PDB file of C-alpha atoms and ligand atoms in Angstrom:
ATOM      1  CA  MET A   1    -131.374-161.678 -52.445  1.00  0.00           C
ATOM      2  CA  THR A   2    -128.293-163.831 -52.969  1.00  0.00           C
ATOM      3  CA  GLN A   3    -127.840-166.821 -50.750  1.00  0.00           C
ATOM      4  CA  PRO A   4    -125.047-166.371 -48.186  1.00  0.00           C
ATOM      5  CA  LEU A   5    -121.946-168.510 -48.619  1.00  0.00           C
ATOM      6  CA  LEU A   6    -122.037-169.182 -44.882  1.00  0.00           C
ATOM      7  CA  SER A   7    -125.069-168.881 -42.689  1.00  0.00           C
ATOM      8  CA  VAL A   8    -124.905-169.460 -38.950  1.00  0.00           C
ATOM      9  CA  SER A   9    -128.123-169.631 -36.995  1.00  0.00           C
ATOM     10  CA  SER A  10    -128.443-169.594 -33.213  1.00  0.00           C
ATOM     11  CA  LEU A  11    -125.050-171.328 -32.830  1.00  0.00           C
ATOM     12  CA  SER A  12    -123.972-172.308 -29.326  1.00  0.00           C
ATOM     13  CA  VAL A  13    -120.766-173.920 -28.101  1.00  0.00           C
ATOM     14  CA  ALA A  14    -120.204-175.164 -24.551  1.00  0.00           C
ATOM     15  CA  TYR A  15    -117.244-176.701 -22.742  1.00  0.00           C
ATOM     16  CA  GLY A  16    -118.963-178.565 -19.888  1.00  0.00           C
ATOM     17  CA  PRO A  17    -120.551-175.836 -17.794  1.00  0.00           C
ATOM     18  CA  VAL A  18    -118.854-173.000 -19.729  1.00  0.00           C
ATOM     19  CA  ASP A  19    -121.110-171.408 -22.355  1.00  0.00           C
ATOM     20  CA  ALA A  20    -118.469-170.077 -24.755  1.00  0.00           C
ATOM     21  CA  VAL A  21    -120.818-169.131 -27.624  1.00  0.00           C
ATOM     22  CA  ARG A  22    -124.463-168.264 -26.970  1.00  0.00           C
ATOM     23  CA  ALA A  23    -126.920-168.504 -29.835  1.00  0.00           C
ATOM     24  CA  ILE A  24    -125.142-166.320 -32.369  1.00  0.00           C
ATOM     25  CA  ASP A  25    -126.350-165.558 -35.889  1.00  0.00           C
ATOM     26  CA  LEU A  26    -123.982-164.517 -38.622  1.00  0.00           C
ATOM     27  CA  GLN A  27    -123.766-164.530 -42.376  1.00  0.00           C
ATOM     28  CA  VAL A  28    -120.932-164.272 -44.838  1.00  0.00           C
ATOM     29  CA  PHE A  29    -121.499-163.485 -48.509  1.00  0.00           C
ATOM     30  CA  GLU A  30    -119.232-164.503 -51.357  1.00  0.00           C
ATOM     31  CA  GLY A  31    -116.349-162.089 -51.973  1.00  0.00           C
ATOM     32  CA  GLU A  32    -116.535-160.429 -48.563  1.00  0.00           C
ATOM     33  CA  ILE A  33    -113.990-159.980 -45.832  1.00  0.00           C
ATOM     34  CA  VAL A  34    -115.799-160.246 -42.528  1.00  0.00           C
ATOM     35  CA  THR A  35    -113.985-159.562 -39.283  1.00  0.00           C
ATOM     36  CA  LEU A  36    -114.936-161.024 -35.928  1.00  0.00           C
ATOM     37  CA  LEU A  37    -113.799-158.827 -33.058  1.00  0.00           C
ATOM     38  CA  GLY A  38    -113.950-159.101 -29.283  1.00  0.00           C
ATOM     39  CA  ALA A  39    -111.871-159.159 -26.108  1.00  0.00           C
ATOM     40  CA  ASN A  40    -110.011-162.266 -24.932  1.00  0.00           C
ATOM     41  CA  GLY A  41    -112.480-164.991 -24.038  1.00  0.00           C
ATOM     42  CA  ALA A  42    -115.358-163.442 -26.008  1.00  0.00           C
ATOM     43  CA  GLY A  43    -115.869-166.681 -27.945  1.00  0.00           C
ATOM     44  CA  LYS A  44    -114.254-165.878 -31.302  1.00  0.00           C
ATOM     45  CA  SER A  45    -111.977-168.923 -31.556  1.00  0.00           C
ATOM     46  CA  SER A  46    -114.742-171.207 -30.320  1.00  0.00           C
ATOM     47  CA  THR A  47    -116.956-169.881 -33.105  1.00  0.00           C
ATOM     48  CA  LEU A  48    -114.335-170.522 -35.803  1.00  0.00           C
ATOM     49  CA  ASN A  49    -113.511-173.952 -34.381  1.00  0.00           C
ATOM     50  CA  ALA A  50    -117.202-174.911 -34.402  1.00  0.00           C
ATOM     51  CA  LEU A  51    -117.535-173.768 -38.024  1.00  0.00           C
ATOM     52  CA  VAL A  52    -114.792-176.183 -39.131  1.00  0.00           C
ATOM     53  CA  GLY A  53    -115.894-179.085 -36.919  1.00  0.00           C
ATOM     54  CA  LEU A  54    -113.035-178.879 -34.402  1.00  0.00           C
ATOM     55  CA  VAL A  55    -115.372-178.367 -31.441  1.00  0.00           C
ATOM     56  CA  PRO A  56    -118.922-179.706 -31.255  1.00  0.00           C
ATOM     57  CA  VAL A  57    -121.920-177.489 -31.879  1.00  0.00           C
ATOM     58  CA  ALA A  58    -124.174-177.641 -28.800  1.00  0.00           C
ATOM     59  CA  SER A  59    -127.180-176.207 -30.619  1.00  0.00           C
ATOM     60  CA  GLY A  60    -128.030-174.186 -33.694  1.00  0.00           C
ATOM     61  CA  SER A  61    -127.007-174.756 -37.288  1.00  0.00           C
ATOM     62  CA  ILE A  62    -124.341-173.956 -39.870  1.00  0.00           C
ATOM     63  CA  HIS A  63    -125.040-173.885 -43.602  1.00  0.00           C
ATOM     64  CA  LEU A  64    -122.386-173.636 -46.291  1.00  0.00           C
ATOM     65  CA  GLU A  65    -123.777-172.770 -49.720  1.00  0.00           C
ATOM     66  CA  GLY A  66    -127.223-173.738 -48.457  1.00  0.00           C
ATOM     67  CA  LYS A  67    -126.125-177.195 -47.248  1.00  0.00           C
ATOM     68  CA  ASP A  68    -126.306-178.114 -43.585  1.00  0.00           C
ATOM     69  CA  THR A  69    -122.731-178.683 -42.383  1.00  0.00           C
ATOM     70  CA  THR A  70    -123.408-178.615 -38.635  1.00  0.00           C
ATOM     71  CA  ASN A  71    -120.980-180.927 -36.808  1.00  0.00           C
ATOM     72  CA  GLN A  72    -119.413-182.250 -40.010  1.00  0.00           C
ATOM     73  CA  ALA A  73    -115.822-183.481 -39.724  1.00  0.00           C
ATOM     74  CA  PRO A  74    -113.012-181.035 -40.590  1.00  0.00           C
ATOM     75  CA  GLU A  75    -111.830-183.180 -43.553  1.00  0.00           C
ATOM     76  CA  SER A  76    -115.221-183.165 -45.183  1.00  0.00           C
ATOM     77  CA  LEU A  77    -115.603-179.414 -44.585  1.00  0.00           C
ATOM     78  CA  ALA A  78    -112.183-178.786 -46.161  1.00  0.00           C
ATOM     79  CA  ALA A  79    -113.314-180.797 -49.176  1.00  0.00           C
ATOM     80  CA  SER A  80    -116.419-178.560 -49.339  1.00  0.00           C
ATOM     81  CA  GLY A  81    -114.202-175.460 -49.398  1.00  0.00           C
ATOM     82  CA  LEU A  82    -114.084-174.339 -45.760  1.00  0.00           C
ATOM     83  CA  THR A  83    -110.665-174.183 -44.084  1.00  0.00           C
ATOM     84  CA  LEU A  84    -109.257-172.650 -40.886  1.00  0.00           C
ATOM     85  CA  SER A  85    -105.796-171.251 -40.314  1.00  0.00           C
ATOM     86  CA  PRO A  86    -105.695-171.664 -36.518  1.00  0.00           C
ATOM     87  CA  GLU A  87    -104.500-169.266 -33.841  1.00  0.00           C
ATOM     88  CA  GLY A  88    -100.863-169.702 -32.854  1.00  0.00           C
ATOM     89  CA  ARG A  89     -99.899-170.896 -36.351  1.00  0.00           C
ATOM     90  CA  ARG A  90     -99.453-174.568 -35.371  1.00  0.00           C
ATOM     91  CA  VAL A  91     -97.063-175.470 -38.145  1.00  0.00           C
ATOM     92  CA  PHE A  92     -95.187-178.740 -37.767  1.00  0.00           C
ATOM     93  CA  GLY A  93     -91.682-177.587 -36.835  1.00  0.00           C
ATOM     94  CA  ALA A  94     -90.009-180.940 -37.466  1.00  0.00           C
ATOM     95  CA  LEU A  95     -91.418-181.170 -41.002  1.00  0.00           C
ATOM     96  CA  THR A  96     -90.160-179.176 -43.952  1.00  0.00           C
ATOM     97  CA  VAL A  97     -92.006-176.222 -45.412  1.00  0.00           C
ATOM     98  CA  ALA A  98     -93.019-178.355 -48.401  1.00  0.00           C
ATOM     99  CA  GLU A  99     -94.268-181.187 -46.174  1.00  0.00           C
ATOM    100  CA  ASN A 100     -96.369-178.733 -44.181  1.00  0.00           C
ATOM    101  CA  LEU A 101     -97.886-177.382 -47.385  1.00  0.00           C
ATOM    102  CA  GLN A 102     -98.535-180.856 -48.727  1.00  0.00           C
ATOM    103  CA  MET A 103    -100.582-181.657 -45.623  1.00  0.00           C
ATOM    104  CA  GLY A 104    -102.885-178.768 -46.458  1.00  0.00           C
ATOM    105  CA  ALA A 105    -103.837-180.458 -49.729  1.00  0.00           C
ATOM    106  CA  PHE A 106    -105.020-183.687 -48.063  1.00  0.00           C
ATOM    107  CA  SER A 107    -108.645-183.087 -49.019  1.00  0.00           C
ATOM    108  CA  ILE A 108    -107.905-182.688 -52.741  1.00  0.00           C
ATOM    109  CA  ALA A 109    -107.730-185.656 -55.094  1.00  0.00           C
ATOM    110  CA  ASP A 110    -107.301-183.807 -58.399  1.00  0.00           C
ATOM    111  CA  LYS A 111    -103.578-183.632 -59.278  1.00  0.00           C
ATOM    112  CA  GLY A 112    -104.072-180.578 -61.496  1.00  0.00           C
ATOM    113  CA  ALA A 113    -105.758-178.696 -58.656  1.00  0.00           C
ATOM    114  CA  ILE A 114    -102.899-179.595 -56.291  1.00  0.00           C
ATOM    115  CA  SER A 115    -100.308-178.394 -58.743  1.00  0.00           C
ATOM    116  CA  ALA A 116    -102.225-175.114 -59.218  1.00  0.00           C
ATOM    117  CA  ALA A 117    -102.339-174.711 -55.432  1.00  0.00           C
ATOM    118  CA  TRP A 118     -98.527-175.099 -55.181  1.00  0.00           C
ATOM    119  CA  ASP A 119     -98.066-172.450 -57.882  1.00  0.00           C
ATOM    120  CA  ARG A 120    -100.430-170.047 -56.201  1.00  0.00           C
ATOM    121  CA  VAL A 121     -98.878-170.432 -52.740  1.00  0.00           C
ATOM    122  CA  PHE A 122     -95.334-170.036 -54.066  1.00  0.00           C
ATOM    123  CA  GLU A 123     -96.386-166.992 -56.046  1.00  0.00           C
ATOM    124  CA  LEU A 124     -97.984-165.396 -52.991  1.00  0.00           C
ATOM    125  CA  PHE A 125     -95.079-166.364 -50.729  1.00  0.00           C
ATOM    126  CA  PRO A 126     -91.794-166.571 -52.676  1.00  0.00           C
ATOM    127  CA  ILE A 127     -89.961-167.003 -49.357  1.00  0.00           C
ATOM    128  CA  LEU A 128     -91.728-170.339 -48.829  1.00  0.00           C
ATOM    129  CA  LYS A 129     -90.504-171.520 -52.211  1.00  0.00           C
ATOM    130  CA  GLU A 130     -86.950-170.503 -51.323  1.00  0.00           C
ATOM    131  CA  ARG A 131     -87.173-172.292 -47.982  1.00  0.00           C
ATOM    132  CA  ARG A 132     -89.250-175.284 -49.050  1.00  0.00           C
ATOM    133  CA  HIS A 133     -86.630-177.837 -47.955  1.00  0.00           C
ATOM    134  CA  GLN A 134     -86.039-176.169 -44.590  1.00  0.00           C
ATOM    135  CA  PHE A 135     -87.675-177.362 -41.354  1.00  0.00           C
ATOM    136  CA  ALA A 136     -90.656-175.156 -40.535  1.00  0.00           C
ATOM    137  CA  GLY A 137     -89.329-174.744 -36.975  1.00  0.00           C
ATOM    138  CA  THR A 138     -86.384-172.736 -38.317  1.00  0.00           C
ATOM    139  CA  LEU A 139     -88.624-170.065 -39.903  1.00  0.00           C
ATOM    140  CA  SER A 140     -89.242-166.675 -38.291  1.00  0.00           C
ATOM    141  CA  GLY A 141     -92.645-165.997 -36.686  1.00  0.00           C
ATOM    142  CA  GLY A 142     -93.847-164.077 -39.722  1.00  0.00           C
ATOM    143  CA  GLN A 143     -92.717-166.806 -42.108  1.00  0.00           C
ATOM    144  CA  GLN A 144     -94.466-169.434 -39.973  1.00  0.00           C
ATOM    145  CA  GLN A 145     -97.666-167.394 -40.178  1.00  0.00           C
ATOM    146  CA  MET A 146     -97.291-167.250 -43.939  1.00  0.00           C
ATOM    147  CA  LEU A 147     -96.763-171.011 -43.968  1.00  0.00           C
ATOM    148  CA  ALA A 148     -99.919-171.504 -41.878  1.00  0.00           C
ATOM    149  CA  VAL A 149    -101.936-169.396 -44.328  1.00  0.00           C
ATOM    150  CA  GLY A 150    -100.227-171.102 -47.288  1.00  0.00           C
ATOM    151  CA  ARG A 151    -101.084-174.519 -45.879  1.00  0.00           C
ATOM    152  CA  ALA A 152    -104.745-173.483 -45.505  1.00  0.00           C
ATOM    153  CA  LEU A 153    -104.719-172.226 -49.111  1.00  0.00           C
ATOM    154  CA  MET A 154    -103.469-175.607 -50.373  1.00  0.00           C
ATOM    155  CA  SER A 155    -107.016-176.944 -49.881  1.00  0.00           C
ATOM    156  CA  ASN A 156    -108.242-174.325 -52.341  1.00  0.00           C
ATOM    157  CA  PRO A 157    -110.827-172.862 -49.965  1.00  0.00           C
ATOM    158  CA  LYS A 158    -113.833-170.821 -51.009  1.00  0.00           C
ATOM    159  CA  LEU A 159    -114.073-169.590 -47.453  1.00  0.00           C
ATOM    160  CA  LEU A 160    -110.910-169.159 -45.413  1.00  0.00           C
ATOM    161  CA  LEU A 161    -111.087-168.530 -41.672  1.00  0.00           C
ATOM    162  CA  LEU A 162    -108.047-166.811 -40.147  1.00  0.00           C
ATOM    163  CA  ASP A 163    -107.716-166.856 -36.356  1.00  0.00           C
ATOM    164  CA  GLU A 164    -105.567-163.929 -35.215  1.00  0.00           C
ATOM    165  CA  PRO A 165    -103.131-163.942 -38.130  1.00  0.00           C
ATOM    166  CA  SER A 166    -101.213-160.935 -36.773  1.00  0.00           C
ATOM    167  CA  LEU A 167    -100.696-162.279 -33.253  1.00  0.00           C
ATOM    168  CA  GLY A 168     -97.150-161.783 -31.981  1.00  0.00           C
ATOM    169  CA  LEU A 169     -95.764-160.406 -35.241  1.00  0.00           C
ATOM    170  CA  ALA A 170     -93.703-157.258 -35.852  1.00  0.00           C
ATOM    171  CA  PRO A 171     -95.619-154.248 -37.264  1.00  0.00           C
ATOM    172  CA  ILE A 172     -94.052-154.510 -40.717  1.00  0.00           C
ATOM    173  CA  ILE A 173     -95.015-158.191 -40.986  1.00  0.00           C
ATOM    174  CA  ILE A 174     -98.523-157.386 -39.760  1.00  0.00           C
ATOM    175  CA  GLU A 175     -98.848-154.940 -42.647  1.00  0.00           C
ATOM    176  CA  GLN A 176     -97.803-157.684 -45.065  1.00  0.00           C
ATOM    177  CA  ILE A 177    -100.374-160.061 -43.589  1.00  0.00           C
ATOM    178  CA  PHE A 178    -103.170-157.519 -44.025  1.00  0.00           C
ATOM    179  CA  GLU A 179    -102.011-156.788 -47.555  1.00  0.00           C
ATOM    180  CA  LEU A 180    -102.189-160.508 -48.239  1.00  0.00           C
ATOM    181  CA  ILE A 181    -105.754-160.649 -46.873  1.00  0.00           C
ATOM    182  CA  GLY A 182    -106.778-157.995 -49.424  1.00  0.00           C
ATOM    183  CA  GLN A 183    -104.931-159.880 -52.190  1.00  0.00           C
ATOM    184  CA  LEU A 184    -106.720-163.129 -51.365  1.00  0.00           C
ATOM    185  CA  ARG A 185    -110.084-161.410 -51.544  1.00  0.00           C
ATOM    186  CA  ASP A 186    -109.101-160.017 -54.949  1.00  0.00           C
ATOM    187  CA  GLN A 187    -108.365-163.599 -56.027  1.00  0.00           C
ATOM    188  CA  GLY A 188    -111.890-164.654 -55.117  1.00  0.00           C
ATOM    189  CA  VAL A 189    -111.375-166.082 -51.624  1.00  0.00           C
ATOM    190  CA  THR A 190    -114.005-165.081 -49.070  1.00  0.00           C
ATOM    191  CA  LEU A 191    -112.507-164.491 -45.627  1.00  0.00           C
ATOM    192  CA  VAL A 192    -113.504-164.392 -41.984  1.00  0.00           C
ATOM    193  CA  VAL A 193    -110.747-162.835 -39.903  1.00  0.00           C
ATOM    194  CA  VAL A 194    -110.583-162.894 -36.106  1.00  0.00           C
ATOM    195  CA  GLU A 195    -108.357-160.064 -34.918  1.00  0.00           C
ATOM    196  CA  GLN A 196    -107.215-158.138 -31.861  1.00  0.00           C
ATOM    197  CA  ASN A 197    -105.827-155.527 -34.199  1.00  0.00           C
ATOM    198  CA  VAL A 198    -109.172-153.747 -34.515  1.00  0.00           C
ATOM    199  CA  ALA A 199    -108.135-150.742 -36.607  1.00  0.00           C
ATOM    200  CA  MET A 200    -106.370-152.807 -39.269  1.00  0.00           C
ATOM    201  CA  ALA A 201    -109.080-155.444 -39.335  1.00  0.00           C
ATOM    202  CA  LEU A 202    -111.834-152.857 -39.871  1.00  0.00           C
ATOM    203  CA  ASP A 203    -109.690-151.173 -42.481  1.00  0.00           C
ATOM    204  CA  VAL A 204    -109.457-154.279 -44.672  1.00  0.00           C
ATOM    205  CA  ALA A 205    -112.904-155.756 -43.887  1.00  0.00           C
ATOM    206  CA  ASP A 206    -116.252-155.065 -45.528  1.00  0.00           C
ATOM    207  CA  ARG A 207    -118.312-155.960 -42.476  1.00  0.00           C
ATOM    208  CA  GLY A 208    -117.722-156.879 -38.885  1.00  0.00           C
ATOM    209  CA  TYR A 209    -119.286-158.581 -35.895  1.00  0.00           C
ATOM    210  CA  VAL A 210    -118.308-157.793 -32.315  1.00  0.00           C
ATOM    211  CA  MET A 211    -118.560-160.532 -29.687  1.00  0.00           C
ATOM    212  CA  ALA A 212    -118.699-160.196 -25.905  1.00  0.00           C
ATOM    213  CA  GLY A 213    -119.538-162.929 -23.408  1.00  0.00           C
ATOM    214  CA  GLY A 214    -120.272-165.401 -26.198  1.00  0.00           C
ATOM    215  CA  GLN A 215    -122.855-163.163 -27.875  1.00  0.00           C
ATOM    216  CA  ILE A 216    -122.836-160.801 -30.827  1.00  0.00           C
ATOM    217  CA  VAL A 217    -123.210-157.338 -29.362  1.00  0.00           C
ATOM    218  CA  ALA A 218    -122.648-155.200 -32.461  1.00  0.00           C
ATOM    219  CA  SER A 219    -122.424-155.708 -36.205  1.00  0.00           C
ATOM    220  CA  GLY A 220    -122.421-153.694 -39.374  1.00  0.00           C
ATOM    221  CA  ALA A 221    -120.373-152.259 -42.192  1.00  0.00           C
ATOM    222  CA  ALA A 222    -116.705-151.958 -41.218  1.00  0.00           C
ATOM    223  CA  GLN A 223    -116.810-148.203 -41.780  1.00  0.00           C
ATOM    224  CA  GLU A 224    -119.764-147.833 -39.428  1.00  0.00           C
ATOM    225  CA  LEU A 225    -118.091-149.930 -36.753  1.00  0.00           C
ATOM    226  CA  GLU A 226    -114.942-147.836 -37.162  1.00  0.00           C
ATOM    227  CA  GLN A 227    -116.977-144.762 -36.277  1.00  0.00           C
ATOM    228  CA  THR A 228    -118.508-146.314 -33.190  1.00  0.00           C
ATOM    229  CA  SER A 229    -116.692-144.120 -30.711  1.00  0.00           C
ATOM    230  CA  ASN A 230    -116.966-146.408 -27.704  1.00  0.00           C
ATOM    231  CA  LEU A 231    -116.265-149.681 -29.534  1.00  0.00           C
ATOM    232  CA  GLN A 232    -112.921-150.268 -27.859  1.00  0.00           C
ATOM    233  CA  ASP A 233    -114.054-149.321 -24.337  1.00  0.00           C
ATOM    234  CA  ALA A 234    -117.446-150.968 -24.546  1.00  0.00           C
ATOM    235  CA  TYR A 235    -116.551-154.316 -26.014  1.00  0.00           C
ATOM    236  CA  LEU A 236    -112.891-154.871 -26.634  1.00  0.00           C
ATOM    237  CA  GLY A 237    -111.362-154.451 -23.211  1.00  0.00           C
ATOM    238  CA  GLY A 238    -110.272-150.818 -23.581  1.00  0.00           C
ATOM    239  CA  HIS A 239    -106.654-149.568 -23.984  1.00  0.00           C
TER     240      HIS A 239
HETATM  241  P1  ATP B   1    -108.951-165.443 -27.288  1.00  0.00           P
HETATM  242  O1  ATP B   1    -108.715-164.238 -28.095  1.00  0.00           O
HETATM  243  O2  ATP B   1    -108.360-165.360 -25.915  1.00  0.00           O
HETATM  244  O3  ATP B   1    -108.675-166.738 -28.005  1.00  0.00           O
HETATM  245  P2  ATP B   1    -111.726-165.865 -27.849  1.00  0.00           P
HETATM  246  O4  ATP B   1    -112.644-164.729 -28.068  1.00  0.00           O
HETATM  247  O5  ATP B   1    -111.245-166.575 -29.043  1.00  0.00           O
HETATM  248  O6  ATP B   1    -110.523-165.419 -26.962  1.00  0.00           O
HETATM  249  P3  ATP B   1    -112.511-168.418 -26.881  1.00  0.00           P
HETATM  250  O7  ATP B   1    -111.119-168.929 -26.927  1.00  0.00           O
HETATM  251  O8  ATP B   1    -113.493-168.903 -27.865  1.00  0.00           O
HETATM  252  O9  ATP B   1    -112.512-166.849 -26.899  1.00  0.00           O
HETATM  253  O10 ATP B   1    -113.076-168.687 -25.404  1.00  0.00           O
HETATM  254  C1  ATP B   1    -114.423-168.460 -25.017  1.00  0.00           C
HETATM  255  C2  ATP B   1    -114.661-168.995 -23.593  1.00  0.00           C
HETATM  256  O11 ATP B   1    -114.545-170.402 -23.591  1.00  0.00           O
HETATM  257  C3  ATP B   1    -113.668-168.466 -22.580  1.00  0.00           C
HETATM  258  O12 ATP B   1    -114.354-168.305 -21.363  1.00  0.00           O
HETATM  259  C4  ATP B   1    -112.663-169.587 -22.476  1.00  0.00           C
HETATM  260  O13 ATP B   1    -112.059-169.596 -21.222  1.00  0.00           O
HETATM  261  C5  ATP B   1    -113.528-170.812 -22.686  1.00  0.00           C
HETATM  262  N1  ATP B   1    -112.790-171.926 -23.333  1.00  0.00           N
HETATM  263  C6  ATP B   1    -112.160-171.897 -24.526  1.00  0.00           C
HETATM  264  N2  ATP B   1    -111.643-173.104 -24.829  1.00  0.00           N
HETATM  265  C7  ATP B   1    -111.976-173.922 -23.799  1.00  0.00           C
HETATM  266  C8  ATP B   1    -111.755-175.310 -23.510  1.00  0.00           C
HETATM  267  N3  ATP B   1    -111.085-176.104 -24.361  1.00  0.00           N
HETATM  268  N4  ATP B   1    -112.226-175.799 -22.345  1.00  0.00           N
HETATM  269  C9  ATP B   1    -112.930-175.026 -21.473  1.00  0.00           C
HETATM  270  N5  ATP B   1    -113.186-173.707 -21.684  1.00  0.00           N
HETATM  271  C10 ATP B   1    -112.719-173.162 -22.822  1.00  0.00           C
END
């Protein structure tokens, strides 16, 4: 069997007395899109943040390409090919589009690789090229999301983690974001996508995990999860 690109074993995250993630196991194989679903507070963001070293791992382990990366610093993980595009976009509004993108390449020393990353991001997002001298704060919500993803891509990730990329965006922009997710996979990027938009996430993903109360309560092929009739009511807070 092929070795997983990412392997998470019995991972727990705690904030003082709050157990946000409770001994979860998950694996991501090269070339896959894996979606992580769950209601608000289920522990999805905490999981992603622990993977990239933004919150400490309380127990358990994380392996990237077979190497133990548990509790490594975000910079060193980015250099190893693991990058997060965080929830809420978090672009720097007072910096230009180009300056925001440049920050995403901080972990890369090779000038050729940086120049290839600029080309790729501008090809994927022509609007960012057009607006490269504009302050990021003047972009629309959808454009800021594209900038956040573009910035994450500047580090040339093998594994890109997207935390709620469709949050707060208009339906037509959400469609573009999901189209982009498929395009990135076609370009060889492996993705983990946290989403509230369950139908669209399962549509684009190969496999999914469902979290509730910090645990993984269901997992499987996206198509199988799609057919789980009580998925929404049982785990995702209904509606
Ligand atoms: P959301 O979609 O709302 O972001 P989520 O599934 O990503 O939800 P987390 O944000 O990981 O869930 O939160 C998991 C639990 O940890 C929740 O009970 C939350 O209140 C708690 N939590 C998250 N961040 C912190 C923090 N910095 N300090 C204390 N508790 C936190």
